[in-house]
Amino acid sequence: MEVIVHENYDLVSRAAAAIVAQTLNAKPNAVLGLATGSTPLGLYQELVRCHRDEGLDFSQVVTFNLDEYVGLSKNDPRSYYYFMRENLFRHVNIAPQNIYVPSGTTDNYQAFCTWYERRIQESGGIDLQVLGIGSDGHIGFNEPSSSLGSRTRIKTLARQTIDDNARFFDRPEDVPIYAITMGVGTILEARQILLMANGAKKAPAVAAAIEGPVTSRITASALQMHSDVTCLLDTDAASQLEMIDYYRWVQAKHPGAPVRASRPHFSSHPTVRYDAPPARSPVRSNGVGSL
Ligand code: PGA
């Protein structure tokens, strides 16, 4: 796991955008796993800026979103489909047929979940999965006690998640109780994972996920089992990490570290390059792991 701490949310967002852009430069038809919520908003704003100002190309990109509320249609402003359309998709040149968000209104959830998993596989698997983290340590809507091998399915939301997400609804009782979510096992199959977190409210979950035992009580802790995870945190979200000095030491030593071989699954024939301006984007050294 690579843990990178930035001073504020803005820098976290730009660093995340630089990693997404690197992925698209290396593989223009990359498959992205995307998240919703407050955390990735800055990332999406930066990607929209990169598309507008730098020509970052989404024309061949395929996306799969992590989750959706059961009962909310695509046109419901509180649905995650709507969120994605408003905050990313309608501002970039992504092909509508390449966008996948779990359906909150299917007639047959079980069949839909099976189909969603199959579509991910048929698309070649997820190259880069973006994740936020819940204050209860969830990734996607994999609430505490979710199987670490779980696949896309219906989950009953935890009370804490319902309370956390009530801010997006007029009344707390309007928050859906059920969601359709990729499983922890689905997420772990992504080739590269980017976990983002900001704010002191996330600090306990972040510390448990990164430094605690691997446990279904904190489903984000399963990321410790993955070989290519980058955690981008602001100082508040990182404030309960016991090994913070080590992470900062590793960060400081990156420029001198031997670079590992580039990821073999990326064909390297970029059509349009986006190179993050050094003054604005704190990009990690390309390809350097947790040395
Ligand atoms: P948030 O949600 O980004 O709105 O804090 C994160 C999550 O629940 O995964």
mmCIF file of C-alpha atoms and ligand atoms in Angstrom:
data_model
loop_
_atom_site.group_PDB
_atom_site.id
_atom_site.type_symbol
_atom_site.label_atom_id
_atom_site.label_comp_id
_atom_site.label_asym_id
_atom_site.label_seq_id
_atom_site.Cartn_x
_atom_site.Cartn_y
_atom_site.Cartn_z
ATOM 1 C CA MET A 1 0.000 0.000 0.000
ATOM 2 C CA GLU A 2 1.250 3.442 -0.818
ATOM 3 C CA VAL A 3 0.034 6.139 1.558
ATOM 4 C CA ILE A 4 0.342 9.708 0.309
ATOM 5 C CA VAL A 5 -0.678 12.620 2.515
ATOM 6 C CA HIS A 6 -1.418 16.073 1.134
ATOM 7 C CA GLU A 7 -2.110 19.271 3.003
ATOM 8 C CA ASN A 8 -5.662 19.715 1.786
ATOM 9 C CA TYR A 9 -8.551 18.322 -0.233
ATOM 10 C CA ASP A 10 -7.670 20.311 -3.319
ATOM 11 C CA LEU A 11 -4.226 18.721 -3.548
ATOM 12 C CA VAL A 12 -5.713 15.253 -2.927
ATOM 13 C CA SER A 13 -8.146 15.811 -5.800
ATOM 14 C CA ARG A 14 -5.458 16.981 -8.193
ATOM 15 C CA ALA A 15 -3.167 14.092 -7.295
ATOM 16 C CA ALA A 16 -6.041 11.669 -7.902
ATOM 17 C CA ALA A 17 -6.795 13.291 -11.261
ATOM 18 C CA ALA A 18 -3.131 12.976 -12.247
ATOM 19 C CA ILE A 19 -3.229 9.231 -11.533
ATOM 20 C CA VAL A 20 -6.429 8.805 -13.586
ATOM 21 C CA ALA A 21 -4.875 10.854 -16.382
ATOM 22 C CA GLN A 22 -1.718 8.725 -16.321
ATOM 23 C CA THR A 23 -3.909 5.653 -16.684
ATOM 24 C CA LEU A 24 -5.769 7.110 -19.668
ATOM 25 C CA ASN A 25 -2.543 8.274 -21.300
ATOM 26 C CA ALA A 26 -1.077 4.793 -21.004
ATOM 27 C CA LYS A 27 -4.288 3.051 -22.057
ATOM 28 C CA PRO A 28 -6.849 5.250 -23.844
ATOM 29 C CA ASN A 29 -9.477 2.503 -23.654
ATOM 30 C CA ALA A 30 -8.970 1.918 -19.930
ATOM 31 C CA VAL A 31 -11.802 0.589 -17.796
ATOM 32 C CA LEU A 32 -12.375 2.834 -14.784
ATOM 33 C CA GLY A 33 -14.271 1.919 -11.637
ATOM 34 C CA LEU A 34 -15.882 5.067 -10.266
ATOM 35 C CA ALA A 35 -17.261 6.197 -6.923
ATOM 36 C CA THR A 36 -19.818 8.774 -5.858
ATOM 37 C CA GLY A 37 -20.216 10.888 -2.707
ATOM 38 C CA SER A 38 -18.503 14.062 -1.552
ATOM 39 C CA THR A 39 -14.971 12.667 -1.696
ATOM 40 C CA PRO A 40 -14.457 12.295 -5.480
ATOM 41 C CA LEU A 41 -16.198 15.574 -6.414
ATOM 42 C CA GLY A 42 -12.892 17.468 -6.615
ATOM 43 C CA LEU A 43 -11.370 14.650 -8.677
ATOM 44 C CA TYR A 44 -14.203 14.877 -11.188
ATOM 45 C CA GLN A 45 -13.931 18.668 -11.364
ATOM 46 C CA GLU A 46 -10.225 18.328 -12.105
ATOM 47 C CA LEU A 47 -10.839 15.647 -14.754
ATOM 48 C CA VAL A 48 -13.401 17.904 -16.420
ATOM 49 C CA ARG A 49 -10.825 20.707 -16.393
ATOM 50 C CA CYS A 50 -8.187 18.373 -17.858
ATOM 51 C CA HIS A 51 -10.593 17.378 -20.634
ATOM 52 C CA ARG A 52 -11.525 20.985 -21.397
ATOM 53 C CA ASP A 53 -8.100 22.601 -21.127
ATOM 54 C CA GLU A 54 -5.644 19.790 -21.836
ATOM 55 C CA GLY A 55 -7.563 17.496 -24.164
ATOM 56 C CA LEU A 56 -7.750 14.525 -21.799
ATOM 57 C CA ASP A 57 -9.631 12.024 -23.945
ATOM 58 C CA PHE A 58 -12.468 9.837 -22.668
ATOM 59 C CA SER A 59 -13.708 8.686 -26.085
ATOM 60 C CA GLN A 60 -12.648 5.059 -25.572
ATOM 61 C CA VAL A 61 -12.971 4.905 -21.801
ATOM 62 C CA VAL A 62 -15.391 2.446 -20.190
ATOM 63 C CA THR A 63 -16.697 3.119 -16.673
ATOM 64 C CA PHE A 64 -18.373 0.984 -14.036
ATOM 65 C CA ASN A 65 -19.777 2.658 -10.955
ATOM 66 C CA LEU A 66 -19.572 1.003 -7.587
ATOM 67 C CA ASP A 67 -23.130 1.297 -6.397
ATOM 68 C CA GLU A 68 -26.648 2.716 -6.612
ATOM 69 C CA TYR A 69 -29.580 3.143 -4.264
ATOM 70 C CA VAL A 70 -32.385 0.644 -4.722
ATOM 71 C CA GLY A 71 -35.577 2.417 -5.769
ATOM 72 C CA LEU A 72 -34.040 5.551 -7.296
ATOM 73 C CA SER A 73 -34.271 5.973 -11.058
ATOM 74 C CA LYS A 74 -31.596 7.480 -13.314
ATOM 75 C CA ASN A 75 -33.450 10.770 -13.405
ATOM 76 C CA ASP A 76 -33.824 11.099 -9.659
ATOM 77 C CA PRO A 77 -31.428 13.882 -8.594
ATOM 78 C CA ARG A 78 -30.494 11.814 -5.558
ATOM 79 C CA SER A 79 -29.469 8.764 -7.601
ATOM 80 C CA TYR A 80 -25.834 8.005 -8.226
ATOM 81 C CA TYR A 81 -26.447 7.827 -11.969
ATOM 82 C CA TYR A 82 -27.661 11.424 -11.861
ATOM 83 C CA PHE A 83 -24.661 12.397 -9.718
ATOM 84 C CA MET A 84 -22.251 10.923 -12.258
ATOM 85 C CA ARG A 85 -24.010 12.522 -15.196
ATOM 86 C CA GLU A 86 -24.017 15.960 -13.590
ATOM 87 C CA ASN A 87 -20.504 15.862 -12.159
ATOM 88 C CA LEU A 88 -18.545 14.039 -14.858
ATOM 89 C CA PHE A 89 -20.191 12.317 -17.788
ATOM 90 C CA ARG A 90 -21.973 15.263 -19.419
ATOM 91 C CA HIS A 91 -18.786 17.367 -19.273
ATOM 92 C CA VAL A 92 -16.429 14.924 -21.039
ATOM 93 C CA ASN A 93 -16.431 13.009 -24.337
ATOM 94 C CA ILE A 94 -17.328 9.604 -22.920
ATOM 95 C CA ALA A 95 -19.532 7.398 -25.116
ATOM 96 C CA PRO A 96 -22.934 6.824 -23.443
ATOM 97 C CA GLN A 97 -22.807 3.099 -24.272
ATOM 98 C CA ASN A 98 -19.558 2.819 -22.301
ATOM 99 C CA ILE A 99 -21.143 4.009 -19.045
ATOM 100 C CA TYR A 100 -22.302 1.410 -16.539
ATOM 101 C CA VAL A 101 -24.014 2.301 -13.260
ATOM 102 C CA PRO A 102 -25.912 -0.357 -11.300
ATOM 103 C CA SER A 103 -29.651 -0.074 -11.847
ATOM 104 C CA GLY A 104 -31.721 0.985 -8.885
ATOM 105 C CA THR A 105 -34.959 0.057 -10.617
ATOM 106 C CA THR A 106 -34.420 -3.306 -12.276
ATOM 107 C CA ASP A 107 -37.175 -5.943 -12.072
ATOM 108 C CA ASN A 108 -34.687 -8.665 -11.238
ATOM 109 C CA TYR A 109 -31.796 -7.612 -9.020
ATOM 110 C CA GLN A 110 -30.164 -11.008 -8.895
ATOM 111 C CA ALA A 111 -30.023 -11.281 -12.679
ATOM 112 C CA PHE A 112 -28.840 -7.696 -12.928
ATOM 113 C CA CYS A 113 -25.972 -8.299 -10.476
ATOM 114 C CA THR A 114 -24.845 -11.364 -12.420
ATOM 115 C CA TRP A 115 -24.986 -9.379 -15.665
ATOM 116 C CA TYR A 116 -23.027 -6.477 -14.137
ATOM 117 C CA GLU A 117 -20.231 -8.781 -13.016
ATOM 118 C CA ARG A 118 -20.172 -10.366 -16.473
ATOM 119 C CA ARG A 119 -19.999 -6.970 -18.205
ATOM 120 C CA ILE A 120 -16.957 -6.040 -16.095
ATOM 121 C CA GLN A 121 -15.253 -9.268 -17.142
ATOM 122 C CA GLU A 122 -16.234 -8.885 -20.810
ATOM 123 C CA SER A 123 -14.831 -5.355 -20.782
ATOM 124 C CA GLY A 124 -11.456 -6.733 -19.773
ATOM 125 C CA GLY A 125 -11.690 -6.048 -16.043
ATOM 126 C CA ILE A 126 -11.251 -2.774 -14.198
ATOM 127 C CA ASP A 127 -7.861 -1.110 -14.713
ATOM 128 C CA LEU A 128 -8.234 1.576 -12.054
ATOM 129 C CA GLN A 129 -10.841 1.594 -9.298
ATOM 130 C CA VAL A 130 -11.531 4.873 -7.473
ATOM 131 C CA LEU A 131 -12.833 4.498 -3.926
ATOM 132 C CA GLY A 132 -13.981 6.683 -1.080
ATOM 133 C CA ILE A 133 -14.370 5.253 2.405
ATOM 134 C CA GLY A 134 -17.383 5.397 4.707
ATOM 135 C CA SER A 135 -17.045 6.483 8.315
ATOM 136 C CA ASP A 136 -17.833 2.829 9.157
ATOM 137 C CA GLY A 137 -14.945 1.692 6.954
ATOM 138 C CA HIS A 138 -17.052 0.577 4.004
ATOM 139 C CA ILE A 139 -15.942 0.613 0.363
ATOM 140 C CA GLY A 140 -18.779 0.751 -2.129
ATOM 141 C CA PHE A 141 -21.729 -0.065 0.097
ATOM 142 C CA ASN A 142 -19.974 -3.079 1.600
ATOM 143 C CA GLU A 143 -21.067 -2.477 5.144
ATOM 144 C CA PRO A 144 -19.346 -4.013 8.179
ATOM 145 C CA SER A 145 -19.614 -7.833 8.132
ATOM 146 C CA SER A 146 -19.739 -8.006 4.324
ATOM 147 C CA SER A 147 -17.862 -11.018 3.033
ATOM 148 C CA LEU A 148 -14.411 -10.048 1.817
ATOM 149 C CA GLY A 149 -15.081 -12.307 -1.174
ATOM 150 C CA SER A 150 -18.479 -10.758 -1.954
ATOM 151 C CA ARG A 151 -19.667 -9.942 -5.465
ATOM 152 C CA THR A 152 -22.172 -7.417 -6.813
ATOM 153 C CA ARG A 153 -25.394 -7.771 -4.819
ATOM 154 C CA ILE A 154 -28.034 -6.010 -2.732
ATOM 155 C CA LYS A 155 -26.887 -4.758 0.672
ATOM 156 C CA THR A 156 -28.866 -3.370 3.575
ATOM 157 C CA LEU A 157 -27.277 -0.075 4.562
ATOM 158 C CA ALA A 158 -25.927 0.399 8.079
ATOM 159 C CA ARG A 159 -27.607 2.998 10.279
ATOM 160 C CA GLN A 160 -24.380 5.006 10.307
ATOM 161 C CA THR A 161 -24.320 5.155 6.507
ATOM 162 C CA ILE A 162 -27.961 6.211 6.390
ATOM 163 C CA ASP A 163 -27.189 8.982 8.899
ATOM 164 C CA ASP A 164 -24.051 10.036 6.997
ATOM 165 C CA ASN A 165 -25.917 10.227 3.698
ATOM 166 C CA ALA A 166 -29.026 11.948 5.051
ATOM 167 C CA ARG A 167 -27.464 15.271 4.029
ATOM 168 C CA PHE A 168 -28.284 14.469 0.398
ATOM 169 C CA PHE A 169 -32.002 13.958 1.145
ATOM 170 C CA ASP A 170 -34.769 16.272 2.364
ATOM 171 C CA ARG A 171 -35.587 14.017 5.296
ATOM 172 C CA PRO A 172 -33.521 11.251 6.939
ATOM 173 C CA GLU A 173 -36.379 8.805 6.393
ATOM 174 C CA ASP A 174 -36.043 9.355 2.624
ATOM 175 C CA VAL A 175 -32.611 7.704 2.519
ATOM 176 C CA PRO A 176 -33.027 4.311 0.851
ATOM 177 C CA ILE A 177 -32.339 1.338 3.092
ATOM 178 C CA TYR A 178 -31.068 -0.935 0.334
ATOM 179 C CA ALA A 179 -28.369 -0.479 -2.269
ATOM 180 C CA ILE A 180 -26.860 -2.502 -5.063
ATOM 181 C CA THR A 181 -23.068 -2.564 -4.766
ATOM 182 C CA MET A 182 -20.022 -4.206 -6.246
ATOM 183 C CA GLY A 183 -18.658 -6.676 -3.719
ATOM 184 C CA VAL A 184 -15.336 -6.515 -1.926
ATOM 185 C CA GLY A 185 -14.207 -9.412 -4.110
ATOM 186 C CA THR A 186 -15.238 -7.489 -7.233
ATOM 187 C CA ILE A 187 -13.263 -4.441 -6.088
ATOM 188 C CA LEU A 188 -10.168 -6.481 -5.254
ATOM 189 C CA GLU A 189 -10.020 -7.736 -8.857
ATOM 190 C CA ALA A 190 -9.279 -4.230 -10.154
ATOM 191 C CA ARG A 191 -5.674 -4.003 -11.329
ATOM 192 C CA GLN A 192 -5.017 -0.750 -9.513
ATOM 193 C CA ILE A 193 -6.950 0.899 -6.693
ATOM 194 C CA LEU A 194 -7.045 4.513 -5.600
ATOM 195 C CA LEU A 195 -8.575 5.170 -2.175
ATOM 196 C CA MET A 196 -9.319 8.806 -1.359
ATOM 197 C CA ALA A 197 -10.261 10.276 2.002
ATOM 198 C CA ASN A 198 -10.471 13.727 3.488
ATOM 199 C CA GLY A 199 -11.647 15.235 6.740
ATOM 200 C CA ALA A 200 -11.253 14.274 10.400
ATOM 201 C CA LYS A 201 -14.496 12.297 10.366
ATOM 202 C CA LYS A 202 -12.786 9.672 8.214
ATOM 203 C CA ALA A 203 -9.630 9.447 10.346
ATOM 204 C CA PRO A 204 -10.681 6.429 12.494
ATOM 205 C CA ALA A 205 -11.855 4.425 9.458
ATOM 206 C CA VAL A 206 -8.717 5.314 7.503
ATOM 207 C CA ALA A 207 -6.440 4.223 10.361
ATOM 208 C CA ALA A 208 -8.356 0.977 10.807
ATOM 209 C CA ALA A 209 -8.298 0.252 7.067
ATOM 210 C CA ILE A 210 -4.587 0.917 6.590
ATOM 211 C CA GLU A 211 -3.075 -0.167 9.897
ATOM 212 C CA GLY A 212 -5.663 -2.376 11.558
ATOM 213 C CA PRO A 213 -6.218 -6.090 11.037
ATOM 214 C CA VAL A 214 -7.878 -7.299 7.832
ATOM 215 C CA THR A 215 -11.455 -7.733 8.938
ATOM 216 C CA SER A 216 -14.962 -7.674 7.517
ATOM 217 C CA ARG A 217 -15.779 -5.157 10.286
ATOM 218 C CA ILE A 218 -13.841 -2.606 8.185
ATOM 219 C CA THR A 219 -14.237 -3.749 4.612
ATOM 220 C CA ALA A 220 -11.650 -1.216 3.369
ATOM 221 C CA SER A 221 -9.044 -3.214 5.326
ATOM 222 C CA ALA A 222 -9.321 -5.885 2.599
ATOM 223 C CA LEU A 223 -7.319 -3.499 0.418
ATOM 224 C CA GLN A 224 -4.264 -4.596 2.406
ATOM 225 C CA MET A 225 -4.520 -7.843 0.409
ATOM 226 C CA HIS A 226 -4.176 -6.015 -2.931
ATOM 227 C CA SER A 227 -0.796 -5.433 -4.529
ATOM 228 C CA ASP A 228 -1.393 -1.999 -6.061
ATOM 229 C CA VAL A 229 -3.277 0.405 -3.798
ATOM 230 C CA THR A 230 -2.603 4.111 -3.436
ATOM 231 C CA CYS A 231 -4.237 5.942 -0.529
ATOM 232 C CA LEU A 232 -4.517 9.678 -1.096
ATOM 233 C CA LEU A 233 -5.349 11.443 2.173
ATOM 234 C CA ASP A 234 -5.521 14.950 3.476
ATOM 235 C CA THR A 235 -3.846 15.672 6.804
ATOM 236 C CA ASP A 236 -7.120 15.451 8.744
ATOM 237 C CA ALA A 237 -8.015 12.016 7.358
ATOM 238 C CA ALA A 238 -4.445 10.859 8.067
ATOM 239 C CA SER A 239 -4.418 12.241 11.617
ATOM 240 C CA GLN A 240 -4.875 8.883 13.380
ATOM 241 C CA LEU A 241 -2.266 6.935 11.421
ATOM 242 C CA GLU A 242 0.412 5.684 13.799
ATOM 243 C CA MET A 243 2.987 5.229 11.035
ATOM 244 C CA ILE A 244 2.496 8.664 9.521
ATOM 245 C CA ASP A 245 6.191 9.543 9.889
ATOM 246 C CA TYR A 246 7.139 6.489 7.839
ATOM 247 C CA TYR A 247 4.643 7.323 5.087
ATOM 248 C CA ARG A 248 6.011 10.858 4.890
ATOM 249 C CA TRP A 249 9.570 9.481 4.817
ATOM 250 C CA VAL A 250 8.662 7.170 1.918
ATOM 251 C CA GLN A 251 7.013 10.080 0.117
ATOM 252 C CA ALA A 252 10.103 12.245 0.577
ATOM 253 C CA LYS A 253 12.413 9.502 -0.690
ATOM 254 C CA HIS A 254 10.412 8.728 -3.833
ATOM 255 C CA PRO A 255 12.489 10.775 -6.258
ATOM 256 C CA GLY A 256 15.572 8.628 -5.548
ATOM 257 C CA ALA A 257 13.826 5.255 -5.510
ATOM 258 C CA PRO A 258 14.412 2.713 -8.290
ATOM 259 C CA VAL A 259 11.384 2.683 -10.560
ATOM 260 C CA ARG A 260 9.613 -0.625 -10.932
ATOM 261 C CA ALA A 261 8.643 -1.952 -14.343
ATOM 262 C CA SER A 262 5.579 -0.301 -15.827
ATOM 263 C CA ARG A 263 2.304 -2.177 -15.457
ATOM 264 C CA PRO A 264 2.259 -4.909 -18.095
ATOM 265 C CA HIS A 265 -1.436 -4.558 -18.926
ATOM 266 C CA PHE A 266 -1.061 -1.022 -20.259
ATOM 267 C CA SER A 267 -0.408 -0.827 -23.969
ATOM 268 C CA SER A 268 1.486 2.391 -24.403
ATOM 269 C CA HIS A 269 0.186 4.159 -27.481
ATOM 270 C CA PRO A 270 -1.395 7.312 -26.152
ATOM 271 C CA THR A 271 -3.295 9.418 -28.623
ATOM 272 C CA VAL A 272 -3.596 12.562 -26.526
ATOM 273 C CA ARG A 273 -1.266 13.140 -23.626
ATOM 274 C CA TYR A 274 -2.153 15.005 -20.522
ATOM 275 C CA ASP A 275 0.871 15.887 -18.435
ATOM 276 C CA ALA A 276 -0.076 17.404 -15.119
ATOM 277 C CA PRO A 277 1.604 20.789 -14.704
ATOM 278 C CA PRO A 278 4.232 20.223 -12.002
ATOM 279 C CA ALA A 279 3.434 23.419 -10.148
ATOM 280 C CA ARG A 280 -0.220 22.453 -9.700
ATOM 281 C CA SER A 281 -0.300 18.689 -9.443
ATOM 282 C CA PRO A 282 1.558 16.742 -6.781
ATOM 283 C CA VAL A 283 1.989 13.619 -8.921
ATOM 284 C CA ARG A 284 3.691 10.643 -7.341
ATOM 285 C CA SER A 285 6.829 9.375 -9.048
ATOM 286 C CA ASN A 286 5.562 7.238 -11.862
ATOM 287 C CA GLY A 287 5.337 3.600 -10.934
ATOM 288 C CA VAL A 288 7.157 3.757 -7.619
ATOM 289 C CA GLY A 289 5.531 1.527 -5.046
ATOM 290 C CA SER A 290 5.804 1.464 -1.285
ATOM 291 C CA LEU A 291 9.564 1.164 -1.190
HETATM 292 P P1 PGA B 1 -18.437 10.440 1.052
HETATM 293 O O1 PGA B 1 -18.816 8.909 1.119
HETATM 294 O O2 PGA B 1 -17.435 10.592 -0.034
HETATM 295 O O3 PGA B 1 -19.706 11.168 0.756
HETATM 296 O O4 PGA B 1 -17.864 10.796 2.393
HETATM 297 C C1 PGA B 1 -17.807 7.962 1.015
HETATM 298 C C2 PGA B 1 -18.397 6.574 1.099
HETATM 299 O O5 PGA B 1 -19.430 6.385 1.753
HETATM 300 O O6 PGA B 1 -17.813 5.656 0.519
#
